Structures are given as structure tokens and as C-alpha cells.
Amino acid sequence: MTETTRLQELLPQPAEVQPHPEVTFTLDPSAAIVLTTEDARHPAERLAEILRPSTGYPLEITTTPAETGIIFEQSETPAEAYELEVTATTVTIRSATPAGHFNAVATLRQLLPPQAEAKTEQPGPWTVPGAKIQDHPRYPHRGAMLDVTRHFFTTDQVKRYIDQVAAYKINYFHLHLSDDQGWRLEIKSWPNLTKIGGRTEVGGRTGNFFYTQAEYADLVTYAQNRGITVIPEFDMPGHTNAAQASYPELNDDDQARDPYTGIEVGFSSLAIDKDITYAFIDDVVREVAAITPGPYLHIGGDEALTTPDADYQAFMTRALPIVQKHGKTAIGWHEFVKTTEDTTPVVQFWNQTTADENVAAAAKRGNKVIMSPANRIYLDMKYTEETELGLKWAGHVEVEASYDWNPGAYLDGVTEEDVLGVEAPLWTETVASSADIEYLAFPRLTAAAELGWSPQSTHDWPGFARRLGAQAKRWEVQGINYYRSPQVPWQD
Ligand code: TNX
């Protein structure tokens, strides 16, 4: 395989790639990573962390100008955009923001041989094909969601998945932190949420299945150092059995619920008419907002099947302003949008239909929409009847189905401009290990990444499948347990 081939295997596909096949850059053992802007400090450190073990080179980060090596420069490109120029002697990355530098690092990793991703020293040589790449995202929101409630995942497991999605320019990581089966984040003013609600998960195993606030803050920093913003979700007014098991006063009848370890949905609801419900929400949002630097807080709102419409309306009318009061922008599963005329909250569409009156009306008023149609991009749907793991209420979702749709023209009345981006949720009723996460996420997560990043003009299933097939070498080096879909021409 020549270096130039790697330019044709980039995923997500960049906006513009000019090959310069007459030149090749080779990383020298004494090469430095040169910073001419502090904006690139974390991206540069991240690159060095990845390349030092595999190359065995020191790759010192320096602010002393140099004529050779990997050079990060400030430029006037728009927000997340970057330029990457490879000559015989330099790799120059130019961007106006840390986010753009992170995006360039993700591209540069794929321009190096797959062994660059190894955790142990490899022979090299560490070549990069000559080229000039000018790139920018289609949408500002490219998300991955992990449900840590149905099954709990340790911070190391979450970090592993964050690392994996960062390689594909995912910039938001949505953590589903509360549901019927568990409450997963310490709330200091309501300690039983984790003491009781954090003890159980699907299947009945028990343990300390929650993050302390310090552990959560560490996850947030870890993600930030990879160009990713964490979005915490506390689902309400349904999907709340764990909270209702922890505090009897959150129930209409003042009776604590039993812990729930099954996988049904839609049976629980907080007490809607009690003031204590909103005092509870205020405390949760206040504590979580204080340790969440990102702009968003997700309040769920899905499948409140036992909450009558009028109650649901009354609940959202009180809950949404609490998020705003604590300085965050609310995101909700699309059901909530029928309750408000406010155009600030972001709508996350998850259904299987291609028309939703309420979402269309909200988009028309000015609300932004995140696209997560279940029959396309729910990573927990089974690939086929034969593949293990996953559910199938939204059908089987093979790789082509997860890629072959247009987020900007999918929902009636929701235009390209209304779409904030694409997010791939991974619900974990059937998922209990990192290997399980990876089997369902890889390869479909890359479809979400490409739909969120690449210009629609580059949309092409055979081309995507070919570039996807080339990723396997990288996944094998990293030990990622991916599904070898027969739809993809895998290269080994
Ligand atoms: C629906 S779609 C849910 C989740 C389940 C998922 C399983 C949505 C917002 N809620 O509670 O885990 O289906 O696929």
C-alpha cells in the first residue's frame, strides 16, 4: 500500500483533498511538534500521546520555531475548520480554534500507517502522503450517546469509547445518566439517588454503579482533552424508577418503588403536582450544571407513557426553565417540543417516521434539531436477525441503512439549516462490556460521523464502504471488536 492510498481512505471524507504524490513526509526520530499558538496545546499533546508509544520517538512539544516536523499554526479558517499541508519536510496544521486543531489531528492519524495507533513500539517508517487538505464540518453537532444506566460502565470503559469516537471527529458525548434501572451520578443534596438508585442494573447484578462528582469531572476533562464536550442527561418525567426507588416523596403515593432490573420502558413517572419534584430537579440541575462546562443539559422527556398529556405539559412548563435558570441550554427527546414555544431548547428526534408535525412546527419557529432516527442510527438495533446483541423494535439496521440517508432532508419540514447535527445513541439493555459496545458501534458509528461531517456532495455508499473497509486495519491494531458486515469490503 502506498502512502497516497491513505488519502483516499479518510473517514469522514474531507471537504477538499489535493494529493501531492511527488512528495512524502517521513517523521524523523528527532522531530518536534511545534506550537505557534496555544490553541493547539491540547491537540498537540493528544497527537504526541498517540505517537510516542508506537514510534518510540520523544516528539517533544516546543514553542521554538522549526523548519521541519509537525507544526501547528493559527489561521483565519472558520470555527471547526482546518488546513493540513504535507510537504517533504513538514506537516503544517492551521486552524483558528482548538476544535479545528483536534479535527486536523484526527485526519493526520489516518494519514499515518495503521501501526501508529499501537500501544507498543513498531518498526515504521512513519510516512505521510504529500497533500493539501482543506476541511470543515457540515454540522456543528456530531454526537455519540452511551446509556450507562441499563448497564453500568466504569470510567475506564467510558474513556475507551470516548477515545474511539474522537478518532472520527465526534465532538459531543452524551451520557444517559438516569433511567428506571439506575441513577449514575452522585448528587450531594440527594445522596440516596446513588446509595439506592445506583446499586442495580439490568439483569440484577448489584454494586456501586455510579460516578462520584469527581469521577464525572475527570471524564469531562478527559473528553475535553480530545475535543469532545460532554452532555449529561437526566431523563424525566418518565424513565425515573431509580429516583422513585430512592426517595418515596418523589411518588404520588409517597411509597418508594422497588428497584427495577428488567428492560420494559414507559411505566414510571415522577409526581407531577408536588413542589418537591421541582425542588429535586432544581438541586440536580444546579449540581450538575456546576461541574459541566459544556452548554447543554439533556432532560430526556421520552416515552412518558403513563403521564397524561396535561401532566406532561405541566411538568415541562416547570422543568425547562430550571435548566435555563442554571445557565444551560436544554436538549430533550423530541416529544417535549409540543409543550413549548420557546425556540432555545434543542430537539433530538429519535422516531422511525419521516414526518413529525410537532418537530416540523418547532423547526419552523427556530428550534434546532439533532437527528437520531432509530431505524437508521440507533447503535443498539441488531444488524441482522443472526447477529448477537441488540434489540429490534426499529428493525434491523445494517451498515448501508445507517449511512444511506440525508440528515438535512429526512424529516418533512426540517431543512438543512434547521439541523444541528447527527447523534448515534447506544442503549445498553443487551450491552454489558466494552467488547459489546464496540461490536454494535463499529462500524455504524462511523456512518453517523460521516453524515455529520462530510459535505452531502460527497455522499456515496460504494465510496464510503471502501473507505470503511480500510479502517479495519486500524481497529485491529487497537483491539476494537467490530462487526464484519458482509456489506463492507474489509481490508486486512
Ligand atoms: C427507546 S428512544 C428509548 C430507550 C430505550 C431504547 C432501546 C428513546 C429516547 N428511548 O429508553 O433504551 O428505545 O432501543
PDB file of N, CA and C in Angstrom, residues 158-209:
ATOM      1  N   VAL A 158     -15.816   3.997  29.730  1.00  0.00           N
ATOM      2  CA  VAL A 158     -16.347   5.180  29.041  1.00  0.00           C
ATOM      3  C   VAL A 158     -15.211   5.900  28.307  1.00  0.00           C
ATOM      4  N   LYS A 159     -14.055   6.000  28.959  1.00  0.00           N
ATOM      5  CA  LYS A 159     -12.901   6.665  28.320  1.00  0.00           C
ATOM      6  C   LYS A 159     -12.474   5.927  27.053  1.00  0.00           C
ATOM      7  N   ARG A 160     -12.511   4.614  27.134  1.00  0.00           N
ATOM      8  CA  ARG A 160     -12.145   3.819  25.949  1.00  0.00           C
ATOM      9  C   ARG A 160     -13.062   4.166  24.768  1.00  0.00           C
ATOM     10  N   TYR A 161     -14.357   4.276  25.039  1.00  0.00           N
ATOM     11  CA  TYR A 161     -15.297   4.608  23.954  1.00  0.00           C
ATOM     12  C   TYR A 161     -15.101   6.060  23.495  1.00  0.00           C
ATOM     13  N   ILE A 162     -14.847   6.959  24.439  1.00  0.00           N
ATOM     14  CA  ILE A 162     -14.571   8.356  24.062  1.00  0.00           C
ATOM     15  C   ILE A 162     -13.371   8.413  23.116  1.00  0.00           C
ATOM     16  N   ASP A 163     -12.317   7.693  23.442  1.00  0.00           N
ATOM     17  CA  ASP A 163     -11.142   7.650  22.561  1.00  0.00           C
ATOM     18  C   ASP A 163     -11.514   7.164  21.164  1.00  0.00           C
ATOM     19  N   GLN A 164     -12.329   6.131  21.138  1.00  0.00           N
ATOM     20  CA  GLN A 164     -12.689   5.537  19.842  1.00  0.00           C
ATOM     21  C   GLN A 164     -13.511   6.502  18.984  1.00  0.00           C
ATOM     22  N   VAL A 165     -14.437   7.230  19.596  1.00  0.00           N
ATOM     23  CA  VAL A 165     -15.281   8.119  18.786  1.00  0.00           C
ATOM     24  C   VAL A 165     -14.523   9.392  18.395  1.00  0.00           C
ATOM     25  N   ALA A 166     -13.585   9.820  19.242  1.00  0.00           N
ATOM     26  CA  ALA A 166     -12.802  11.029  18.935  1.00  0.00           C
ATOM     27  C   ALA A 166     -12.025  10.872  17.635  1.00  0.00           C
ATOM     28  N   ALA A 167     -11.644   9.644  17.316  1.00  0.00           N
ATOM     29  CA  ALA A 167     -10.873   9.404  16.096  1.00  0.00           C
ATOM     30  C   ALA A 167     -11.684   9.711  14.836  1.00  0.00           C
ATOM     31  N   TYR A 168     -13.004   9.822  14.980  1.00  0.00           N
ATOM     32  CA  TYR A 168     -13.865  10.100  13.826  1.00  0.00           C
ATOM     33  C   TYR A 168     -14.512  11.490  13.905  1.00  0.00           C
ATOM     34  N   LYS A 169     -13.872  12.386  14.659  1.00  0.00           N
ATOM     35  CA  LYS A 169     -14.302  13.799  14.719  1.00  0.00           C
ATOM     36  C   LYS A 169     -15.664  13.988  15.399  1.00  0.00           C
ATOM     37  N   ILE A 170     -16.054  13.021  16.218  1.00  0.00           N
ATOM     38  CA  ILE A 170     -17.239  13.212  17.075  1.00  0.00           C
ATOM     39  C   ILE A 170     -16.866  14.299  18.087  1.00  0.00           C
ATOM     40  N   ASN A 171     -17.756  15.287  18.267  1.00  0.00           N
ATOM     41  CA  ASN A 171     -17.405  16.382  19.188  1.00  0.00           C
ATOM     42  C   ASN A 171     -18.356  16.526  20.386  1.00  0.00           C
ATOM     43  N   TYR A 172     -19.397  15.701  20.455  1.00  0.00           N
ATOM     44  CA  TYR A 172     -20.259  15.698  21.652  1.00  0.00           C
ATOM     45  C   TYR A 172     -20.419  14.262  22.143  1.00  0.00           C
ATOM     46  N   PHE A 173     -20.302  14.099  23.453  1.00  0.00           N
ATOM     47  CA  PHE A 173     -20.516  12.782  24.061  1.00  0.00           C
ATOM     48  C   PHE A 173     -21.636  12.920  25.080  1.00  0.00           C
ATOM     49  N   HIS A 174     -22.761  12.293  24.760  1.00  0.00           N
ATOM     50  CA  HIS A 174     -23.992  12.400  25.544  1.00  0.00           C
ATOM     51  C   HIS A 174     -24.043  11.183  26.474  1.00  0.00           C
ATOM     52  N   LEU A 175     -24.073  11.456  27.772  1.00  0.00           N
ATOM     53  CA  LEU A 175     -24.120  10.385  28.769  1.00  0.00           C
ATOM     54  C   LEU A 175     -25.535  10.302  29.318  1.00  0.00           C
ATOM     55  N   HIS A 176     -26.193   9.177  29.085  1.00  0.00           N
ATOM     56  CA  HIS A 176     -27.555   8.955  29.605  1.00  0.00           C
ATOM     57  C   HIS A 176     -27.385   8.441  31.038  1.00  0.00           C
ATOM     58  N   LEU A 177     -27.613   9.332  32.024  1.00  0.00           N
ATOM     59  CA  LEU A 177     -27.180   9.083  33.406  1.00  0.00           C
ATOM     60  C   LEU A 177     -28.270   8.635  34.366  1.00  0.00           C
ATOM     61  N   SER A 178     -29.527   8.677  33.944  1.00  0.00           N
ATOM     62  CA  SER A 178     -30.571   8.196  34.860  1.00  0.00           C
ATOM     63  C   SER A 178     -31.678   7.536  34.065  1.00  0.00           C
ATOM     64  N   ASP A 179     -32.201   6.470  34.632  1.00  0.00           N
ATOM     65  CA  ASP A 179     -33.310   5.767  33.978  1.00  0.00           C
ATOM     66  C   ASP A 179     -33.989   4.895  35.031  1.00  0.00           C
ATOM     67  N   ASP A 180     -34.927   4.057  34.593  1.00  0.00           N
ATOM     68  CA  ASP A 180     -35.615   3.186  35.545  1.00  0.00           C
ATOM     69  C   ASP A 180     -34.632   2.281  36.286  1.00  0.00           C
ATOM     70  N   GLN A 181     -33.625   1.827  35.582  1.00  0.00           N
ATOM     71  CA  GLN A 181     -32.727   0.800  36.143  1.00  0.00           C
ATOM     72  C   GLN A 181     -31.581   1.364  36.963  1.00  0.00           C
ATOM     73  N   GLY A 182     -31.341   2.671  36.912  1.00  0.00           N
ATOM     74  CA  GLY A 182     -30.223   3.171  37.698  1.00  0.00           C
ATOM     75  C   GLY A 182     -30.061   4.680  37.648  1.00  0.00           C
ATOM     76  N   TRP A 183     -29.514   5.210  38.753  1.00  0.00           N
ATOM     77  CA  TRP A 183     -29.126   6.628  38.810  1.00  0.00           C
ATOM     78  C   TRP A 183     -27.606   6.632  38.933  1.00  0.00           C
ATOM     79  N   ARG A 184     -26.904   7.245  38.014  1.00  0.00           N
ATOM     80  CA  ARG A 184     -25.459   7.002  37.886  1.00  0.00           C
ATOM     81  C   ARG A 184     -24.537   8.159  38.245  1.00  0.00           C
ATOM     82  N   LEU A 185     -25.065   9.272  38.749  1.00  0.00           N
ATOM     83  CA  LEU A 185     -24.169  10.365  39.148  1.00  0.00           C
ATOM     84  C   LEU A 185     -24.500  10.835  40.559  1.00  0.00           C
ATOM     85  N   GLU A 186     -23.478  10.926  41.372  1.00  0.00           N
ATOM     86  CA  GLU A 186     -23.632  11.417  42.742  1.00  0.00           C
ATOM     87  C   GLU A 186     -24.274  12.810  42.740  1.00  0.00           C
ATOM     88  N   ILE A 187     -25.343  12.965  43.538  1.00  0.00           N
ATOM     89  CA  ILE A 187     -25.952  14.275  43.749  1.00  0.00           C
ATOM     90  C   ILE A 187     -25.869  14.501  45.256  1.00  0.00           C
ATOM     91  N   LYS A 188     -25.041  15.473  45.660  1.00  0.00           N
ATOM     92  CA  LYS A 188     -24.709  15.582  47.085  1.00  0.00           C
ATOM     93  C   LYS A 188     -25.922  15.891  47.952  1.00  0.00           C
ATOM     94  N   SER A 189     -26.875  16.669  47.416  1.00  0.00           N
ATOM     95  CA  SER A 189     -28.034  17.037  48.225  1.00  0.00           C
ATOM     96  C   SER A 189     -29.108  15.939  48.246  1.00  0.00           C
ATOM     97  N   TRP A 190     -28.953  14.905  47.449  1.00  0.00           N
ATOM     98  CA  TRP A 190     -29.910  13.783  47.409  1.00  0.00           C
ATOM     99  C   TRP A 190     -29.111  12.473  47.360  1.00  0.00           C
ATOM    100  N   PRO A 191     -28.449  12.136  48.463  1.00  0.00           N
ATOM    101  CA  PRO A 191     -27.478  11.031  48.442  1.00  0.00           C
ATOM    102  C   PRO A 191     -28.063   9.649  48.144  1.00  0.00           C
ATOM    103  N   ASN A 192     -29.351   9.436  48.456  1.00  0.00           N
ATOM    104  CA  ASN A 192     -29.922   8.104  48.188  1.00  0.00           C
ATOM    105  C   ASN A 192     -30.047   7.783  46.711  1.00  0.00           C
ATOM    106  N   LEU A 193     -29.975   8.827  45.868  1.00  0.00           N
ATOM    107  CA  LEU A 193     -30.089   8.557  44.424  1.00  0.00           C
ATOM    108  C   LEU A 193     -29.054   7.526  44.008  1.00  0.00           C
ATOM    109  N   THR A 194     -27.827   7.695  44.537  1.00  0.00           N
ATOM    110  CA  THR A 194     -26.792   6.711  44.183  1.00  0.00           C
ATOM    111  C   THR A 194     -26.711   5.594  45.215  1.00  0.00           C
ATOM    112  N   LYS A 195     -26.983   5.917  46.486  1.00  0.00           N
ATOM    113  CA  LYS A 195     -26.904   4.883  47.536  1.00  0.00           C
ATOM    114  C   LYS A 195     -27.912   3.767  47.259  1.00  0.00           C
ATOM    115  N   ILE A 196     -29.104   4.137  46.816  1.00  0.00           N
ATOM    116  CA  ILE A 196     -30.131   3.137  46.490  1.00  0.00           C
ATOM    117  C   ILE A 196     -30.242   2.969  44.977  1.00  0.00           C
ATOM    118  N   GLY A 197     -30.466   4.096  44.296  1.00  0.00           N
ATOM    119  CA  GLY A 197     -30.697   4.044  42.834  1.00  0.00           C
ATOM    120  C   GLY A 197     -29.473   3.648  42.035  1.00  0.00           C
ATOM    121  N   GLY A 198     -28.300   3.739  42.641  1.00  0.00           N
ATOM    122  CA  GLY A 198     -27.074   3.388  41.914  1.00  0.00           C
ATOM    123  C   GLY A 198     -26.585   1.981  42.188  1.00  0.00           C
ATOM    124  N   ARG A 199     -27.427   1.138  42.810  1.00  0.00           N
ATOM    125  CA  ARG A 199     -26.962  -0.208  43.197  1.00  0.00           C
ATOM    126  C   ARG A 199     -27.291  -1.305  42.189  1.00  0.00           C
ATOM    127  N   THR A 200     -28.234  -0.997  41.299  1.00  0.00           N
ATOM    128  CA  THR A 200     -28.741  -2.085  40.446  1.00  0.00           C
ATOM    129  C   THR A 200     -28.546  -1.776  38.970  1.00  0.00           C
ATOM    130  N   GLU A 201     -28.679  -2.809  38.160  1.00  0.00           N
ATOM    131  CA  GLU A 201     -28.683  -2.644  36.698  1.00  0.00           C
ATOM    132  C   GLU A 201     -29.489  -3.784  36.081  1.00  0.00           C
ATOM    133  N   VAL A 202     -29.673  -3.756  34.785  1.00  0.00           N
ATOM    134  CA  VAL A 202     -30.411  -4.816  34.092  1.00  0.00           C
ATOM    135  C   VAL A 202     -29.750  -6.161  34.382  1.00  0.00           C
ATOM    136  N   GLY A 203     -30.572  -7.138  34.700  1.00  0.00           N
ATOM    137  CA  GLY A 203     -30.041  -8.473  34.955  1.00  0.00           C
ATOM    138  C   GLY A 203     -29.867  -8.771  36.428  1.00  0.00           C
ATOM    139  N   GLY A 204     -29.873  -7.710  37.275  1.00  0.00           N
ATOM    140  CA  GLY A 204     -29.892  -7.954  38.711  1.00  0.00           C
ATOM    141  C   GLY A 204     -28.556  -7.889  39.427  1.00  0.00           C
ATOM    142  N   ARG A 205     -27.447  -7.746  38.698  1.00  0.00           N
ATOM    143  CA  ARG A 205     -26.150  -7.590  39.361  1.00  0.00           C
ATOM    144  C   ARG A 205     -26.204  -6.325  40.224  1.00  0.00           C
ATOM    145  N   THR A 206     -25.535  -6.328  41.383  1.00  0.00           N
ATOM    146  CA  THR A 206     -25.511  -5.120  42.215  1.00  0.00           C
ATOM    147  C   THR A 206     -24.075  -4.682  42.481  1.00  0.00           C
ATOM    148  N   GLY A 207     -23.941  -3.398  42.794  1.00  0.00           N
ATOM    149  CA  GLY A 207     -22.611  -2.845  43.066  1.00  0.00           C
ATOM    150  C   GLY A 207     -22.710  -1.340  43.224  1.00  0.00           C
ATOM    151  N   ASN A 208     -21.573  -0.677  43.349  1.00  0.00           N
ATOM    152  CA  ASN A 208     -21.583   0.794  43.394  1.00  0.00           C
ATOM    153  C   ASN A 208     -21.561   1.307  41.970  1.00  0.00           C
ATOM    154  N   PHE A 209     -22.712   1.255  41.336  1.00  0.00           N
ATOM    155  CA  PHE A 209     -22.783   1.555  39.911  1.00  0.00           C
ATOM    156  C   PHE A 209     -23.092   3.029  39.677  1.00  0.00           C
TER     157      PHE A 209
END
